[in-house]
Tab-separated table of C-alpha atoms in Angstrom:
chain	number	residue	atom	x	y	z
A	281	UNK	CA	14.734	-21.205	11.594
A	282	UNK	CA	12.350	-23.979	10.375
A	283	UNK	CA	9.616	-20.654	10.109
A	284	UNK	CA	11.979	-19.199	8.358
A	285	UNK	CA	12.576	-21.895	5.919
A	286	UNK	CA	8.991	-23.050	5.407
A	287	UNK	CA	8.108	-19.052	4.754
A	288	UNK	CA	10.166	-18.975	1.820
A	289	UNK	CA	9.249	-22.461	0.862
A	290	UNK	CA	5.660	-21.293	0.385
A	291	UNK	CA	7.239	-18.075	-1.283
A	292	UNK	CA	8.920	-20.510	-4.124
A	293	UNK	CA	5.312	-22.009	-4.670
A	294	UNK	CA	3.662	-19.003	-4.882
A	295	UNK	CA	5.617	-17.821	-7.474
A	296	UNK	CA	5.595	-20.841	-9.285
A	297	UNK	CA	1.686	-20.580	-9.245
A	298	UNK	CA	2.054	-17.097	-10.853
A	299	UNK	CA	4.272	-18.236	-13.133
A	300	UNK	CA	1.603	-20.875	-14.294
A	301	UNK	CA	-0.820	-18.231	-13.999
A	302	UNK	CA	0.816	-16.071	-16.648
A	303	UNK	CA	1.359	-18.585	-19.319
A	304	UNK	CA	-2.766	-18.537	-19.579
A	305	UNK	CA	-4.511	-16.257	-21.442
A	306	UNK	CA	-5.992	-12.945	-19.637
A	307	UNK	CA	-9.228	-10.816	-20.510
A	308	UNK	CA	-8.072	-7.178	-22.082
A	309	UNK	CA	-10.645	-5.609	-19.573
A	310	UNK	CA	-8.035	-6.896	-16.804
A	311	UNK	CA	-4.902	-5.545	-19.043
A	312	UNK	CA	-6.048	-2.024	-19.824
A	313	UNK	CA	-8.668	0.762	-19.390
A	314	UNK	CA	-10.409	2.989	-21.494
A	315	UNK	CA	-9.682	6.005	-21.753
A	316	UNK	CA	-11.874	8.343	-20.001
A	317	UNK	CA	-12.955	6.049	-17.762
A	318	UNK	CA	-11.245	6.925	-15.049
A	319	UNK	CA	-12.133	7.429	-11.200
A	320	UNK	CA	-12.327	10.883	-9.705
A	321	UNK	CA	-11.148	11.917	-5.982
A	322	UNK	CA	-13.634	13.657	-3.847
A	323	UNK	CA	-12.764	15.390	-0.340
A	324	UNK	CA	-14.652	16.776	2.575
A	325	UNK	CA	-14.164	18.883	5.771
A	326	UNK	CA	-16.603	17.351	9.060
A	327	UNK	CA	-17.532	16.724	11.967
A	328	UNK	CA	-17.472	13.406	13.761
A	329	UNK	CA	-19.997	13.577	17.046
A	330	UNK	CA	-20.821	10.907	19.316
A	331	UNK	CA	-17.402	10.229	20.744
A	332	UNK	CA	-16.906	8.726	24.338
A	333	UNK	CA	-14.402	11.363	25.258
A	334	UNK	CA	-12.068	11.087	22.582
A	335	UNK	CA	-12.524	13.683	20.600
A	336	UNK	CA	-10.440	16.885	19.999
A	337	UNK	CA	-10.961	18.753	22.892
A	338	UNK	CA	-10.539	22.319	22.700
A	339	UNK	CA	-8.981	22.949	19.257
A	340	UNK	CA	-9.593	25.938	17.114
A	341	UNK	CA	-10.564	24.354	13.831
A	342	UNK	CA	-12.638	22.114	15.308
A	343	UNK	CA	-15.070	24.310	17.519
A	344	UNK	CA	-15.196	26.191	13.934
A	345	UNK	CA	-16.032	23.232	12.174
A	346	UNK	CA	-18.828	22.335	14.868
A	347	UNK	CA	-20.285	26.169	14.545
A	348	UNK	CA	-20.402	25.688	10.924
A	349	UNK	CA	-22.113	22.314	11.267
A	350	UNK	CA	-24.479	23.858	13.902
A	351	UNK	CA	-25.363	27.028	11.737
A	352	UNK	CA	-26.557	24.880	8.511
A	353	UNK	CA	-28.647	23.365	11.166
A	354	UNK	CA	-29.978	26.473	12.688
A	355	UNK	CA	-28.461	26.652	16.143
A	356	UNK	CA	-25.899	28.668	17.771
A	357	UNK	CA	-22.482	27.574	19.491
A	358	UNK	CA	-21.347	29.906	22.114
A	359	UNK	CA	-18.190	31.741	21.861
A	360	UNK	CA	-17.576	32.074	25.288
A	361	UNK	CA	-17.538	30.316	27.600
A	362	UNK	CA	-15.498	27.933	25.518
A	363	UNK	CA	-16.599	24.649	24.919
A	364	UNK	CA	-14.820	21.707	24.961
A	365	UNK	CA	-15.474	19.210	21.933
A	366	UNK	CA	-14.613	15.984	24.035
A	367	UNK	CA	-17.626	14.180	22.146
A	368	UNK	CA	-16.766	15.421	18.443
A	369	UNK	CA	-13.490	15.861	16.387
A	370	UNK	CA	-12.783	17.453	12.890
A	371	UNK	CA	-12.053	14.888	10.586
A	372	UNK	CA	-11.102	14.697	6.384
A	373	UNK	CA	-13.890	12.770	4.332
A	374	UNK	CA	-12.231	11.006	1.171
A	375	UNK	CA	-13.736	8.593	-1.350
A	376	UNK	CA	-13.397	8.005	-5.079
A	377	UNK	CA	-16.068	8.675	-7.671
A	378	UNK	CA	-16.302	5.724	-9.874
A	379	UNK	CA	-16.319	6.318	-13.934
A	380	UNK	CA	-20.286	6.570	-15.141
A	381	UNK	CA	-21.428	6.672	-11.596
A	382	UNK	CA	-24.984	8.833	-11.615
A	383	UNK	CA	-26.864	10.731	-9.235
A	384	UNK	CA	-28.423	8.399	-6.579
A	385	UNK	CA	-26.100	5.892	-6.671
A	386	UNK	CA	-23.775	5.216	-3.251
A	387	UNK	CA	-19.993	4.863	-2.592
A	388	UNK	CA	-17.355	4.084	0.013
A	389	UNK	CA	-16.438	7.030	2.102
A	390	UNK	CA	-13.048	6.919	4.482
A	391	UNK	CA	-13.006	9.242	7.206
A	392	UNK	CA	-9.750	10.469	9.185
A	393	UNK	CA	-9.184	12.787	12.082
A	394	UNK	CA	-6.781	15.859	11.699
A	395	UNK	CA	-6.469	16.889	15.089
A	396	UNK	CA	-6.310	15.599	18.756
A	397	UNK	CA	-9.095	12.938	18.861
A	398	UNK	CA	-7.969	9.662	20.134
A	399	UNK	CA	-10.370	7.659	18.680
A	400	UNK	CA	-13.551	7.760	15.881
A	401	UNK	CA	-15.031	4.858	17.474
A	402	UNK	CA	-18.671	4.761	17.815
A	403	UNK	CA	-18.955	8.223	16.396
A	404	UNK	CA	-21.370	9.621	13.015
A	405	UNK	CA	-20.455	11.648	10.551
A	406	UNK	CA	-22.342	15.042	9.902
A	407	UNK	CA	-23.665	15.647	6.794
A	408	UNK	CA	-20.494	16.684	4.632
A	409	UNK	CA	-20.113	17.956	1.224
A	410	UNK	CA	-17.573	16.220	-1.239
A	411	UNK	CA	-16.112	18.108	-3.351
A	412	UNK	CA	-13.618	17.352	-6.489
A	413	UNK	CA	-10.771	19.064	-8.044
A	414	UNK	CA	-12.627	21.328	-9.842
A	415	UNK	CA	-14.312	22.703	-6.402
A	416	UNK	CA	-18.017	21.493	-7.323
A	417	UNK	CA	-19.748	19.385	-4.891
A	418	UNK	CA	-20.229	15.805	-6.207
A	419	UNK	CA	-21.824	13.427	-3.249
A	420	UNK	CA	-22.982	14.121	-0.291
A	421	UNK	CA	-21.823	12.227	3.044
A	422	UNK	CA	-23.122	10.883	5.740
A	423	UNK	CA	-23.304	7.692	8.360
A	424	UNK	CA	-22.129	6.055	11.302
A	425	UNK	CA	-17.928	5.113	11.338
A	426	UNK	CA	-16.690	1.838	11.240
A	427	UNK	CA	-13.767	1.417	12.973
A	428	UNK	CA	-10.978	-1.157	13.111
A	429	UNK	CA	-8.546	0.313	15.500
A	430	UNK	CA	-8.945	0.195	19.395
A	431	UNK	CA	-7.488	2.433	21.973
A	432	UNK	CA	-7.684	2.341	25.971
A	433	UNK	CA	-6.205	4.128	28.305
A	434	UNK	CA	-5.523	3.656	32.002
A	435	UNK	CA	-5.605	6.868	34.504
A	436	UNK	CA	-1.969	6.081	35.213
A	437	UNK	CA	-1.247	6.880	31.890
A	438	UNK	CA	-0.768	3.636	30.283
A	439	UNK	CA	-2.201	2.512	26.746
A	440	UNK	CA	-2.181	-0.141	24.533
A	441	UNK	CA	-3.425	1.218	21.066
A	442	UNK	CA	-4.505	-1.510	18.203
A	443	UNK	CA	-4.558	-0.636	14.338
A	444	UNK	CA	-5.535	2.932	13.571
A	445	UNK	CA	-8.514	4.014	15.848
A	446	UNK	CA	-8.896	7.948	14.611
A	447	UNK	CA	-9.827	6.586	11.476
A	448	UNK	CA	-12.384	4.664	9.500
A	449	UNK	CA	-15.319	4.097	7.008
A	450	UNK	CA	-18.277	3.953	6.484
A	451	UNK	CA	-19.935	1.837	3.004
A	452	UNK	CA	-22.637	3.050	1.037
A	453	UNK	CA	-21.717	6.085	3.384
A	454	UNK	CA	-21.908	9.157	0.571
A	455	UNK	CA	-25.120	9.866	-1.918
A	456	UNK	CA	-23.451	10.743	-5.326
A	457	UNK	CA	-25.676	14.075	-6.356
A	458	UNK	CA	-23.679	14.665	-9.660
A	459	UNK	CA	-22.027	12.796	-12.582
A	460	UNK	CA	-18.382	13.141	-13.076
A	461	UNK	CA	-17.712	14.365	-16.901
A	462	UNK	CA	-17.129	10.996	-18.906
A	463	UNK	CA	-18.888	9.917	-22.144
A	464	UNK	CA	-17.927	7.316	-24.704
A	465	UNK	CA	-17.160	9.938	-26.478
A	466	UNK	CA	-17.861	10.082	-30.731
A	467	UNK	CA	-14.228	9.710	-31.866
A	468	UNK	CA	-12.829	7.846	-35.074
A	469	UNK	CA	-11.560	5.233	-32.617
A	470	UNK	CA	-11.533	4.328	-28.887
A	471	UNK	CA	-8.497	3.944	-27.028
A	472	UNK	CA	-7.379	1.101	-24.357
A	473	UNK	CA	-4.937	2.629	-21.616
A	474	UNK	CA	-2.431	-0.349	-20.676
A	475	UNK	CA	-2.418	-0.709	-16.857
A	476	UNK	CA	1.261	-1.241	-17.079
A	477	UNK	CA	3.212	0.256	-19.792
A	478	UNK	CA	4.808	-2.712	-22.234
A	479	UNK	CA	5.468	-2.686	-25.645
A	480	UNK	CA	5.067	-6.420	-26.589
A	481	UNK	CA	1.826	-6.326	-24.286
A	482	UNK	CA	0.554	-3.599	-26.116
A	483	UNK	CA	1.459	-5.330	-29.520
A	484	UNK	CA	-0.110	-8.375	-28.425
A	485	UNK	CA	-3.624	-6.567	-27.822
A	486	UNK	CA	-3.728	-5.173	-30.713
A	487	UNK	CA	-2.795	-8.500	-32.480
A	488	UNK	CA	-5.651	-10.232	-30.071
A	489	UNK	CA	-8.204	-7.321	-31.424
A	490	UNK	CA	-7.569	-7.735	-34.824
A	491	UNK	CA	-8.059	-11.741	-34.681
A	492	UNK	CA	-11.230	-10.850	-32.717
A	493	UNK	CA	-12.429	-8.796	-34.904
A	494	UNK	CA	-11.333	-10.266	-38.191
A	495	UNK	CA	-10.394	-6.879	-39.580
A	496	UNK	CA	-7.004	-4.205	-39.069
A	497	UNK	CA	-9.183	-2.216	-36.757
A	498	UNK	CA	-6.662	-2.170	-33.862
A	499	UNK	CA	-3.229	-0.333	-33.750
A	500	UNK	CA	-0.739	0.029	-30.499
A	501	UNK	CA	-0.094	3.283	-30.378
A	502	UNK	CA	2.876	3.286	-28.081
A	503	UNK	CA	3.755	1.314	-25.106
A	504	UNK	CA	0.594	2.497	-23.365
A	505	UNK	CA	-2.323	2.810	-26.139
A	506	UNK	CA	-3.859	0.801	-28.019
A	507	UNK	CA	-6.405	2.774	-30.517
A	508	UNK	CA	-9.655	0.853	-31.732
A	509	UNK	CA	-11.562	2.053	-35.200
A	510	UNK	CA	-15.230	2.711	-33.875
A	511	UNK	CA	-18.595	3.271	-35.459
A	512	UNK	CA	-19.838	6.854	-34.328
A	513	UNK	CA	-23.091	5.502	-33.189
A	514	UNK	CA	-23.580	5.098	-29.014
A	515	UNK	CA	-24.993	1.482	-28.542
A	516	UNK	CA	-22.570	0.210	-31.377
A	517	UNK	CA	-19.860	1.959	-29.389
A	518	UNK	CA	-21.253	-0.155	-26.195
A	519	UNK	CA	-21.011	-3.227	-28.065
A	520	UNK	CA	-18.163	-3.220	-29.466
A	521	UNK	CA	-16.415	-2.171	-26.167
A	522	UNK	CA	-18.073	-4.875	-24.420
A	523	UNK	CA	-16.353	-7.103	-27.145
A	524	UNK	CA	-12.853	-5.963	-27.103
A	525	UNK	CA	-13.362	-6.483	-22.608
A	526	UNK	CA	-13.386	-10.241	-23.661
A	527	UNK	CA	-10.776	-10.391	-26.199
A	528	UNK	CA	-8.019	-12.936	-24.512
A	529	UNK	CA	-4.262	-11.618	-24.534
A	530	UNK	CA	-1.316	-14.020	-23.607
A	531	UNK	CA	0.588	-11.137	-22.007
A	532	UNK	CA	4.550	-10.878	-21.706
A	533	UNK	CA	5.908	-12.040	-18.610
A	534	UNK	CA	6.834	-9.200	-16.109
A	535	UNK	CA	10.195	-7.538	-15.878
A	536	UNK	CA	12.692	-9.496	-13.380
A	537	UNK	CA	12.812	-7.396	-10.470
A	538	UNK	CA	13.560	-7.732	-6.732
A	539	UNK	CA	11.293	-5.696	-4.217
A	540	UNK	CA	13.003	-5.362	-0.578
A	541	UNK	CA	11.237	-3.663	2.210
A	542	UNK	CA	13.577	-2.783	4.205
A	543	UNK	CA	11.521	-1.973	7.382
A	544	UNK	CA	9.683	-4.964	8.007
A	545	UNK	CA	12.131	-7.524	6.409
A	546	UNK	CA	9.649	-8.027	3.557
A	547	UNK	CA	11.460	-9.798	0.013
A	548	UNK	CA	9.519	-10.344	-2.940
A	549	UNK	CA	11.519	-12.004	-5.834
A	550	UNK	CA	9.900	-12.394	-9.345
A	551	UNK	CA	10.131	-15.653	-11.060
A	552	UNK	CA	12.027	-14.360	-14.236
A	553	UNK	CA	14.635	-12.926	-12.048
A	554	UNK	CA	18.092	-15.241	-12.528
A	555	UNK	CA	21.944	-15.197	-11.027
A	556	UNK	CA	24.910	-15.067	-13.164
A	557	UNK	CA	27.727	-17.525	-11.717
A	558	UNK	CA	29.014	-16.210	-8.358
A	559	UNK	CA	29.863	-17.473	-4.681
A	560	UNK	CA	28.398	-16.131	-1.927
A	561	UNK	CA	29.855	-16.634	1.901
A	562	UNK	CA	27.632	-16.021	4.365
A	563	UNK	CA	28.819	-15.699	7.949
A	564	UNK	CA	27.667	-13.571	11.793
A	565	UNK	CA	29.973	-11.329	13.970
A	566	UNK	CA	28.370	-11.815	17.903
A	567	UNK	CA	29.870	-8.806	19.788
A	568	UNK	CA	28.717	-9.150	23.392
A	569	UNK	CA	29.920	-6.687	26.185
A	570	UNK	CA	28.981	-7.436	29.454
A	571	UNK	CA	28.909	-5.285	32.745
A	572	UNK	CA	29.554	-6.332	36.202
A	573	UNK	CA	29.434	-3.886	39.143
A	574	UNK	CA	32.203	-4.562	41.572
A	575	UNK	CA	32.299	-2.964	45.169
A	576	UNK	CA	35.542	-1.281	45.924
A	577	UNK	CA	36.579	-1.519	49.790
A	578	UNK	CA	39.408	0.598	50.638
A	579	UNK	CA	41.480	-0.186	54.271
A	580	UNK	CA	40.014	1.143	57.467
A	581	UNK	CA	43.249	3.286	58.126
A	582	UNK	CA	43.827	4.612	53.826
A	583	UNK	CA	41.394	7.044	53.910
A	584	UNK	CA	39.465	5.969	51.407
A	585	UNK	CA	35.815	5.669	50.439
A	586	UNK	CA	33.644	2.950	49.615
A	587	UNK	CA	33.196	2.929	45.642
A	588	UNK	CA	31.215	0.596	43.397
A	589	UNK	CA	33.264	0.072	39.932
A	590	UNK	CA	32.078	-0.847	36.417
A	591	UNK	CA	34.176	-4.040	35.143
A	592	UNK	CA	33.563	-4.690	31.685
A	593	UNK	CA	34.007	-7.739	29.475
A	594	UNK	CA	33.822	-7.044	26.087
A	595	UNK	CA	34.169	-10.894	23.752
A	596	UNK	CA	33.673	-11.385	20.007
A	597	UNK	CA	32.125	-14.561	18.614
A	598	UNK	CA	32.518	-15.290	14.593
A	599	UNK	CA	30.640	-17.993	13.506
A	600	UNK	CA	32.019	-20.297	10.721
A	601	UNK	CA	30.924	-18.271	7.228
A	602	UNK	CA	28.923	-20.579	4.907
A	603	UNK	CA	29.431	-20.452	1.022
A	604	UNK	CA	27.172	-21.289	-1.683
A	605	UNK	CA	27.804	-21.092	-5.367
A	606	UNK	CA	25.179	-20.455	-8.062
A	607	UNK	CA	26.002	-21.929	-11.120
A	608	UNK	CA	25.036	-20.040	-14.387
A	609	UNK	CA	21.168	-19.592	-15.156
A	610	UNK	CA	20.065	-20.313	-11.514
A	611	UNK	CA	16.397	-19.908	-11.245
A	612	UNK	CA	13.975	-19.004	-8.340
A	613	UNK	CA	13.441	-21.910	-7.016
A	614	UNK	CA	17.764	-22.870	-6.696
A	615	UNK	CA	17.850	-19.136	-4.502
A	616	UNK	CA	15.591	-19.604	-2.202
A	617	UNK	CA	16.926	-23.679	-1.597
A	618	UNK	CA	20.596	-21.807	-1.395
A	619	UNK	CA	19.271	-19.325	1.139
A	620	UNK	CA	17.247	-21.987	3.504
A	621	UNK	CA	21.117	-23.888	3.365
A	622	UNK	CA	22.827	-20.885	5.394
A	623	UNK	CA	19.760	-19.813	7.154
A	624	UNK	CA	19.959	-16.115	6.278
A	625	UNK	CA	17.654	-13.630	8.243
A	626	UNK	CA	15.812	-11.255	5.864
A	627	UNK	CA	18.965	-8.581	7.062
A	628	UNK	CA	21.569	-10.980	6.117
A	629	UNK	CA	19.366	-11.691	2.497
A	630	UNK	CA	18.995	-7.859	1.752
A	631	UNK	CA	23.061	-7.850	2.259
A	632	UNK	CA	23.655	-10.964	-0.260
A	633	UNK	CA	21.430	-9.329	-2.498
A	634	UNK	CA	22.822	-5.953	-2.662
A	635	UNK	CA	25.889	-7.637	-2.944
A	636	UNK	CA	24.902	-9.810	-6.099
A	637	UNK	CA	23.815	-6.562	-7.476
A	638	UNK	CA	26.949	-4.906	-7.168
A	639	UNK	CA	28.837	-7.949	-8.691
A	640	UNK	CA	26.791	-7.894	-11.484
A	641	UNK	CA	25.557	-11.757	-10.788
A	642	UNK	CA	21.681	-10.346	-10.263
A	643	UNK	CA	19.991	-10.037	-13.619
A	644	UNK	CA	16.915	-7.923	-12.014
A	645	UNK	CA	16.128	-4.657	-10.891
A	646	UNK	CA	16.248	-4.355	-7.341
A	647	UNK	CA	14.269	-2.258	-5.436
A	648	UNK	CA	14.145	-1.020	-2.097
A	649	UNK	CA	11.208	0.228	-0.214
């Protein structure tokens, strides 16, 4: 309980913090993107070798993948007898090509097993072609895995596994031997992509531009866009660009919304959210059913046999409910005092919640994960 209560404690001051947080001004290069400069997604098919005995065995795709592997590299596996790829496993090569990046540069490279390998621990990555949407081969992979996860396994079949150990990454792990397609392009004007869609966000920029500037050279286009007037020229292009990254926006606070995870109990609450007036009783049902084996002993001259029997006791506890009213206007900081009062478990608060939705007392957008 006290946990509990000092959990959502810290909760209240963390929003308050972020509430402080957005009241100061923020950089446009944290707001919004330009357009074109976006990330591309790069994917691989390998082969992990060096495993301790936890790789994927016998499979199909995987003594295809080695064979491939061992053909670039001049050398022959045998079809027969069959080998079994205890020391290797076929594994998925991801990573993300950043915006500008150029040949000779290096980037991030995550690597996950697709079949029966138990493990990637210890294990290098062959060299492994990434390839984007588009089918062309962009960087080129390679490394030793590091890996987070930890699994061990007794003879008797036990385990205790630890994170994710059949998958991990390597940094710096992939060469990138071709530039994604993105320019600064020659346009009448340069566009800002908001990173979240908001009309008076997108206003403001444009308003924050303008100032900058000391000229009408910034328009929102909708919700999302913001389009810049820009000189034709490249390195006046830069410069500018690098300009409008600094401009300072005093962004609209964020919509009030509720985010519930309902698997691991998880309840984030945004400080704009509020509660209309409403009463809330809180209260547990205990049902507890116990079972206590009796031995029936019939008499010597009945007949009978000796029988055990199941006697059950089945007893219902209801504690006291608790009430709490929230007068109109209530803020973050009265819901989470009202909720360490009754001591709700994140169960019981997902409940209340729901229920405060359905009343029409929650001015917010809930959301559950």
């Amino acid at each position: 309980m006290q946990a509990r209560r000092i959990g959502l404690l810290l909760l209240a001051a963390l929003f308050a913090a972020i509430g402080a947080r957005s009241a100061r001004a923020e950089r446009v290069k944290d707001l919004a993107i330009f357009e074109g400069s976006r990330s591309n997604q790069l994917t691989g098919y390998g082969v992990v070798v060096g495993l301790a005995g936890t790789g994927d065995g016998d499979l199909e795709y995987a003594l295809q993948a080695v064979r491939s592997a061992a053909t670039r590299l001049g050398a022959n596996v045998p079809a027969n007898p069959r080998p079994s790829l205890k020391n290797a496993a076929a594994v998925l090569v991801t990573a993300d090509l950043p915006p500008f990046a150029k040949p000779g540069q290096t980037i991030d490279v995550t690597v996950s097993a697709i079949g029966k390998a138990k493990s990637l621990r210890g294990g290098t990555l062959i060299l492994t072609r990434l390839a984007g949407a588009d089918g062309q081969t962009y960087a080129l992979a390679q490394g030793n895995l590091a890996v987070g996860g930890l699994g061990v396994e007794g003879r008797d079949g036990s385990k205790v596994v630890i994170n994710v150990p059949s998958a991990g990454r390597i940094p710096d792990g992939a060469t990138v031997e071709r530039a994604a397609p993105a320019t600064l392009g020659s346009a009448a004007a340069i566009t800002l992509l908001l990173r979240r869609a908001d009309f008076t966000d997108a206003t403001r920029i444009a308003a924050a531009i303008n100032r900058s500037l000391g000229r009408p050279a910034a328009t929102a286009r909708d919700p999302s866009a913001v389009d810049v007037a820009a000189p034709s020229d490249a390195a006046q292009r830069m410069d500018l660009m690098a300009r409008l990254e600094a401009v300072e926006v005093s962004p609209d606070a964020a919509a009030a919304r509720v985010v519930v995870n309902a698997r691991t109990g998880t309840i984030v609450i945004s400080g704009a959210v509020r509660v209309a007036p409403a009463a809330v009783a809180h209260g547990s049902l205990i049902v507890r059913i116990d079972e206590k084996p009796e031995v029936s002993q019939p008499n010597a001259l009945s007949g009978g046999r000796t029988q055990t029997v199941q006697r059950s006791t089945v007893s219902v506890e209801q504690e006291p409910a608790r009430a709490f009213v929230f007068a109109p206007g209530v803020a973050l900081t009265d819901i989470v005092a009202a909720i360490n009062r009754v001591g709700a478990a994140p169960a019981d608060l997902v409940a209340i919640l729901e229920a405060l939705k359905q009343a029409g007392a929650l001015k917010a957008e809930l959301v559950i994960l």
